[in-house]
XYZ file of C-alpha atoms in Angstrom:
405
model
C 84.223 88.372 125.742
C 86.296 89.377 122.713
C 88.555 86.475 123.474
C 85.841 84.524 123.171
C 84.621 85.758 120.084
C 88.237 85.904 118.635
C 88.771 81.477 119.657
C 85.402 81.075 117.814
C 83.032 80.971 120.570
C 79.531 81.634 119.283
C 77.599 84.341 120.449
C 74.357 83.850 122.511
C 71.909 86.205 123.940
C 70.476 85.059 127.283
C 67.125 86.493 128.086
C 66.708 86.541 132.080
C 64.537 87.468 134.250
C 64.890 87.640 138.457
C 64.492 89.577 141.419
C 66.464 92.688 143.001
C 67.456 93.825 146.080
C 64.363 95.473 146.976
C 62.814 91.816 145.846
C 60.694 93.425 142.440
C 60.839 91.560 139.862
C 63.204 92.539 136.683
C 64.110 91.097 133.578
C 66.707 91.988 130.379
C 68.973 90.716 128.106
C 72.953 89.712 128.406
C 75.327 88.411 125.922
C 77.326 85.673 127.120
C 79.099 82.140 126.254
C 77.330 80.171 128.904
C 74.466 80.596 131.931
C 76.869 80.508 134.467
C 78.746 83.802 133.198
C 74.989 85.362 132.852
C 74.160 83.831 136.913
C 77.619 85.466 137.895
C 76.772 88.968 136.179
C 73.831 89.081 137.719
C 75.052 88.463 140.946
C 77.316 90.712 141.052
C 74.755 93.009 140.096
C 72.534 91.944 143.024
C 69.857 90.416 141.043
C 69.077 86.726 141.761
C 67.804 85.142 138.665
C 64.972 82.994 138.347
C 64.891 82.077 134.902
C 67.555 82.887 132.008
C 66.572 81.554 128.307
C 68.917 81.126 125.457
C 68.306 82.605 122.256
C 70.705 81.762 119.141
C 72.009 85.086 117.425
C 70.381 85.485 113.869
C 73.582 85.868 111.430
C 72.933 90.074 110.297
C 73.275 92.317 107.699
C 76.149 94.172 107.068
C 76.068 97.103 109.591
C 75.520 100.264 106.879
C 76.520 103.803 107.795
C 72.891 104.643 107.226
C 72.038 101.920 110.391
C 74.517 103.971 112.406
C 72.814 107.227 111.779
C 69.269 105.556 112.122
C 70.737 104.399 115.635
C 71.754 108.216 116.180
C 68.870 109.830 115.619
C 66.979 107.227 118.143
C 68.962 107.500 120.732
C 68.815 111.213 120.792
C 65.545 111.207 120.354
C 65.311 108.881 123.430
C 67.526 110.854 125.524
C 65.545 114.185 124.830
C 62.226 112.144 125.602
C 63.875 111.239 129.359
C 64.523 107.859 128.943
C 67.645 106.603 130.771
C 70.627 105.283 128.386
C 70.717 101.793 129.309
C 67.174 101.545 128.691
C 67.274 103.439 125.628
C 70.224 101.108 124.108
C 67.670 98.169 125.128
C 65.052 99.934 123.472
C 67.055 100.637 120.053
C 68.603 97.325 119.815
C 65.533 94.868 120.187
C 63.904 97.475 118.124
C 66.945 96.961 115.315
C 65.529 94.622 112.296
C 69.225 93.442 111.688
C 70.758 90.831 114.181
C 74.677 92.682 113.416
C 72.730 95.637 114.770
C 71.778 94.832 118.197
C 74.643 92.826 119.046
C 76.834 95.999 118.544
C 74.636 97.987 120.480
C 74.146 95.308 123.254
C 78.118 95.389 123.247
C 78.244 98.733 123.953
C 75.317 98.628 126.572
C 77.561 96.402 128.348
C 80.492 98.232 128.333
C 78.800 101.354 129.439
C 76.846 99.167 132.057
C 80.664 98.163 133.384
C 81.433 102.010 133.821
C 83.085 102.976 130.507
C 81.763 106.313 128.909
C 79.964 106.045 126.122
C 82.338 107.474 123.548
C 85.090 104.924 125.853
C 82.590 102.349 124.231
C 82.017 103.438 120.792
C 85.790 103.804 120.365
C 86.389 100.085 121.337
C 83.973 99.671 117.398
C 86.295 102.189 115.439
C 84.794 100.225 111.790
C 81.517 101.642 112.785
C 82.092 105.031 115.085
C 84.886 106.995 113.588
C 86.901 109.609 115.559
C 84.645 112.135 114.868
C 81.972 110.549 115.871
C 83.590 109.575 118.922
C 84.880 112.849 119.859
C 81.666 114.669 119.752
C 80.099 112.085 121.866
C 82.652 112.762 124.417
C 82.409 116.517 124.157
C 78.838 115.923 124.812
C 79.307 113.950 128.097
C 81.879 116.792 129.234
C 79.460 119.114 128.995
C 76.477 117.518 130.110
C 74.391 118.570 126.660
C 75.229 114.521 125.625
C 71.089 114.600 123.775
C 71.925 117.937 122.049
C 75.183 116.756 120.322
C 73.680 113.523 119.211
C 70.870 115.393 117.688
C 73.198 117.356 115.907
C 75.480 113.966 114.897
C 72.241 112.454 113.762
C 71.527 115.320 111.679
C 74.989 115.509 110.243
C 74.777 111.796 109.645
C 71.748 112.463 108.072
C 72.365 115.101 105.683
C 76.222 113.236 104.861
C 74.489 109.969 103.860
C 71.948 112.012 101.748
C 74.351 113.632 99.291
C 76.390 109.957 99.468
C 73.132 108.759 98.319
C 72.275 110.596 95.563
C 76.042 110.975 93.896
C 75.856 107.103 93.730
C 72.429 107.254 91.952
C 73.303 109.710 89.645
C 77.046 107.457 88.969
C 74.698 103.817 88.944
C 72.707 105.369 86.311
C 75.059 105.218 83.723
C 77.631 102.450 84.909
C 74.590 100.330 84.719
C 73.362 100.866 81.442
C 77.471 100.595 79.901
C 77.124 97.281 82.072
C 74.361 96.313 80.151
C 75.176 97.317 76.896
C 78.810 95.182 77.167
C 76.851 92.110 77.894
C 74.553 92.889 74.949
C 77.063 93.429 72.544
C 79.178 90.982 73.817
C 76.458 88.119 73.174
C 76.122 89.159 69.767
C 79.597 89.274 68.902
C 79.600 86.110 70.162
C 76.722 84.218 69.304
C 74.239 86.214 66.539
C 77.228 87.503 64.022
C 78.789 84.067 63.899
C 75.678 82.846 62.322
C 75.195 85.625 60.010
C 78.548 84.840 59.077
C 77.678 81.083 58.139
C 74.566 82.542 55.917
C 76.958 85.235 54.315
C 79.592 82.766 53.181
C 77.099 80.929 50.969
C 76.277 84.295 48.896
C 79.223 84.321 46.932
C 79.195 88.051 46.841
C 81.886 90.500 48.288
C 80.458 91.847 51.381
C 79.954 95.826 52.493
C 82.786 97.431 54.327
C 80.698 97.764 57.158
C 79.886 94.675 57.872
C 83.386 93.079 57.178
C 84.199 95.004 60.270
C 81.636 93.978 62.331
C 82.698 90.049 61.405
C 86.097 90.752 62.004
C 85.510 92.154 65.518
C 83.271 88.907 66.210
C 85.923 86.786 65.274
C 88.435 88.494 67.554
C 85.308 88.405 70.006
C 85.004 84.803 69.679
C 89.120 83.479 69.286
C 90.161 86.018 72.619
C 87.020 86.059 74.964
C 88.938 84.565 77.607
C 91.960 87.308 77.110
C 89.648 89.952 77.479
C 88.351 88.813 80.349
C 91.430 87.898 82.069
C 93.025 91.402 81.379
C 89.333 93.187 83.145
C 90.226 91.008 85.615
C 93.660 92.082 85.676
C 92.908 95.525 85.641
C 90.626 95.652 88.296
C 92.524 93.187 90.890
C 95.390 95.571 90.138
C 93.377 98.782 90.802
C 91.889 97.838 94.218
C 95.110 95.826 95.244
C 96.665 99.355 94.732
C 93.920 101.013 96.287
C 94.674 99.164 99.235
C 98.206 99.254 99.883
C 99.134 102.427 98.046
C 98.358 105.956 99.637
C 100.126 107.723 96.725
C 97.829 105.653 94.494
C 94.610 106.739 96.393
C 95.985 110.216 95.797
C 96.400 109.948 92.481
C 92.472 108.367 91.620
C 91.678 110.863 93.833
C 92.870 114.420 92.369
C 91.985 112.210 88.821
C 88.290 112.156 89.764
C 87.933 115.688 90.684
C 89.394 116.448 86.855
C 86.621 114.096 85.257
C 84.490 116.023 83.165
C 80.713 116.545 84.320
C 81.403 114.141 87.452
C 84.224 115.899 88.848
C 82.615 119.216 89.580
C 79.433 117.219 91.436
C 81.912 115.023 93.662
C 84.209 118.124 94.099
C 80.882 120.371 95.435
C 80.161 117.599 97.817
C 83.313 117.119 99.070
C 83.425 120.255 99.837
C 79.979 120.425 101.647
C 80.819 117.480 103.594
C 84.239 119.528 104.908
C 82.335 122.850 105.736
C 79.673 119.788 107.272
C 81.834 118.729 109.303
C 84.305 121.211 110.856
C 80.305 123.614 111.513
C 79.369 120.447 113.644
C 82.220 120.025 115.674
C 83.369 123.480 116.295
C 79.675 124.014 117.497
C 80.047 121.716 119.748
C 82.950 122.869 121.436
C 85.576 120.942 119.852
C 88.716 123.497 119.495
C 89.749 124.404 115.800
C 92.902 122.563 115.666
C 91.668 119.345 117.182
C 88.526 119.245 114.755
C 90.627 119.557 111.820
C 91.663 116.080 112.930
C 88.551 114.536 111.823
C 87.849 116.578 109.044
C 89.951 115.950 106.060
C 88.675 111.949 106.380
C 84.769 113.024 106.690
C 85.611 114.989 103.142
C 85.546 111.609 101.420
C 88.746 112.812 99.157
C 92.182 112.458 99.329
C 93.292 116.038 97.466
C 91.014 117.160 100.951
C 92.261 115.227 103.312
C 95.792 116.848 102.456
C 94.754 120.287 102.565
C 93.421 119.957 106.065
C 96.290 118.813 107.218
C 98.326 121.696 105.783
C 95.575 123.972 106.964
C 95.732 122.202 110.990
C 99.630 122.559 110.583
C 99.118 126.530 109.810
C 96.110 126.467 112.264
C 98.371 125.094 115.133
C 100.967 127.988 114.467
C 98.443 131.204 114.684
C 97.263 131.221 111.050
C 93.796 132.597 110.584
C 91.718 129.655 109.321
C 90.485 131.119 106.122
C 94.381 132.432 105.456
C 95.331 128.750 105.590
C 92.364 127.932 103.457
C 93.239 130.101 100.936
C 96.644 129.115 101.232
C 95.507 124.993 100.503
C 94.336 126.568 96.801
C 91.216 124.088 97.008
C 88.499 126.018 98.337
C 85.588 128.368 96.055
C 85.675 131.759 97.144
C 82.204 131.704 98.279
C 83.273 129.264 101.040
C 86.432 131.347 102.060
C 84.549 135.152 102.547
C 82.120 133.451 104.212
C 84.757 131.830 106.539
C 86.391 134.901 106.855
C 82.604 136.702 107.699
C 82.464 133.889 110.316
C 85.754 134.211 112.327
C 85.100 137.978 112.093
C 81.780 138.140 113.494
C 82.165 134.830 115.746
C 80.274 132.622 114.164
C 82.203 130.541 112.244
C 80.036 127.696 112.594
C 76.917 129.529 111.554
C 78.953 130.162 108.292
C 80.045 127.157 107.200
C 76.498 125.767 107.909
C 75.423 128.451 105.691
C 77.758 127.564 103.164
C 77.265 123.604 103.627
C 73.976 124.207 103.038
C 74.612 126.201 99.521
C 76.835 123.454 97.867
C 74.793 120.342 99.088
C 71.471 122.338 97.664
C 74.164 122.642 94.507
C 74.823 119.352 94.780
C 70.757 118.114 94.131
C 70.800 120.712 91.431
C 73.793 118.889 89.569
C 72.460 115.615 90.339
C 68.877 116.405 88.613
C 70.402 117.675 85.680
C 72.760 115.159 85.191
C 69.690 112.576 85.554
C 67.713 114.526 82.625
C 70.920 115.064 80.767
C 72.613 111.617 80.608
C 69.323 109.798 79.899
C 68.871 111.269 75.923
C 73.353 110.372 75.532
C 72.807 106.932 76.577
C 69.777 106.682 74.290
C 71.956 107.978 71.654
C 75.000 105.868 72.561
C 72.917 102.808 72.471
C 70.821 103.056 69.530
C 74.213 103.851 67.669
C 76.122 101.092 68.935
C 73.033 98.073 68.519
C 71.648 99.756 65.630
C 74.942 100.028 63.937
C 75.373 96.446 64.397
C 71.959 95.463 63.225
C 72.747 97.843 59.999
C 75.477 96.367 59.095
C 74.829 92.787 59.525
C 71.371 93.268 57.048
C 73.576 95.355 54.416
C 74.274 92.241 52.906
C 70.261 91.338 52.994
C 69.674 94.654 51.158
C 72.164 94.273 48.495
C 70.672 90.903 47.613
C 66.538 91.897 47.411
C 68.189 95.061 44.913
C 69.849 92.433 42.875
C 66.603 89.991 42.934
């Protein structure tokens, strides 16, 4: 089927419905290139169909990490209820208002319906089920508490695409506004001041300081546009080109951000929740230390993190306490170390660093609300400054000539 997919075959969904082996009448859903691959399926499954019914797959969505974790917390929720796992996949996915949706999850329904494990299936879909995700599924399934560890995932999930969520509202607050504010001004450099310009040249008069400045920075406005442009452009094809296929470059933006004044300390608490987030989950559900570091250092969302675990797994692996090798990666707040250090004492390390996640993502919504009531009176400020500055000195001229009248 991924051949298929791969040559350009479109996708259908067949809807079927037929008989089993005990003759009672069943019916479902396959995905498939052609009825005769949906007849032979269900052959082979010992249902004889009696009707099967095309239906053209709806172009989706992008799938969001936020669908993932919606899909989470259903199927756990499922599972606890009783309902089998095929069924609940069937469930969940014609449930699923985006078409991208329930074609990944009828993909994996498949797969699992074939006799791969779950986490076998959500590996074959690493863009949307990373390895952490994966290898708590498949603790799950070796231990038989499969609902219980997706309820916690969920959760996780949950809580992970919650701080996401607000550091990008309190970042789109102001990026939008600057956004704005360059279109603004760059219309007027543009467009208003050259006219004001035309009306100036026929007072005869030398013009305010002020306002010679502002014409001046039109008429660069207006001569290099295009230059400016081009070198934004520039800049930013360069940036994510480097982004891309430079590691030493992410590194770099990386440890920069954390230094950024006002933002650096939010994004540096919630990495920093996410990482005690993360290694609570899997080491409560069974995953050993070293092998849950693995997964880790990505789920931090930072580069300066991501190498720290990895120094800390290396120590780890050798017979270094964890909070010695925590101390030892010199990016950690002492309030996260003693109470890693309570935790491996009193064995319950992952009661810990829940209790500390849960401190520095409550920090986190602290930050976030003041930043919201702080930023909103600078951008005021920076705005009325920046427009009103350009008003003022663009009427100077105005007010020198009703003095004169």
């Amino acid at each position: 089927m991924a051949t298929a997919a791969s040559r350009g075959i479109k996708d259908f969904v067949f809807e079927w419905e037929g008989r089993d082996r005990q003759g009672k009448p069943v019916r479902g859903e396959l995905r498939a290139s052609g009825e005769n691959q949906v007849t032979a399926t269900l052959r082979r499954q010992g249902v004889v169909p009696v009707k099967i019914k095309k239906r053209r797959m709806k172009s989706g969505k992008k799938i969001r990490p936020k669908d993932i974790a919606v899909f989470t917390r259903q199927l756990a929720t499922m599972m606890k209820a009783g309902v089998p796992l095929l069924q609940s996949f069937d469930i969940v996915g014609r449930g699923n208002a985006n078409p991208s949706v329930a074609k990944l999850l009828n993909d994996i329904r498949q797969d699992v319906e074939t006799g791969t494990s779950l986490s076998g299936a959500f590996r074959k879909h690493p863009m949307y089920f990373n390895s952490l995700y994966c290898n708590l599924v498949e603790a799950g399934e070796a231990a038989g508490i499969l609902e219980s560890l997706l309820d916690r995932l969920a959760s996780y999930m949950e809580k992970t695409e919650a701080i996401k969520s607000k550091i990008k509202s309190a970042l789109m607050y102001p990026i939008s506004v600057l956004v704005v504010a360059a279109v603004v001004v760059s219309v007027i450099m543009i467009f208003v001041i050259p006219a004001f310009k035309q009306v100036f040249s026929s007072f005869g008069a030398d013009l305010p300081a002020p306002t010679l400045i502002v014409i001046a920075m039109s008429e660069f406005f207006v001569s290099y546009w295009w230059l400016m442009l081009g070198v934004l452009f520039g800049i930013f094809y360069f940036v994510r080109q480097a982004w891309r296929r430079s590691e030493k470059f992410q590194r770099n933006v990386d440890r920069w951000i954390l230094k950024v004044p006002v933002f650096g300390p939010l994004i540096d608490k919630a990495c920093v929740a996410r990482w005690t987030r993360t290694l609570s989950t899997m080491f409560a559900a069974g995953v050993p230390l070293v092998e849950a570091l693995d997964s880790v250092g990505g789920a931090s969302g930072n580069a300066v993190y991501l190498v720290a675990t990895e120094k800390i797994q290396q120590q780890v692996a050798t017979g270094t306490s964890l909070t010695a090798a925590m101390t030892n990666a010199n990016v950690f707040p002492n309030m996260v170390l003693q109470m890693s250090a309570i935790g491996e004492e009193s064995g319950a390390l992952d009661h810990m660093l829940a209790k500390a996640a849960d401190v520095y993502e409550a920090e986190v919504d602290e930050m976030v609300a003041g930043l919201s009531s702080l930023l909103e009176p600078i951008i005021i400020v920076f705005l009325g400054t920046l427009i009103g500055g350009i008003v003022v000195a663009m009427y100077l001229p105005i007010f020198k000539l009703g003095q004169v009248v």
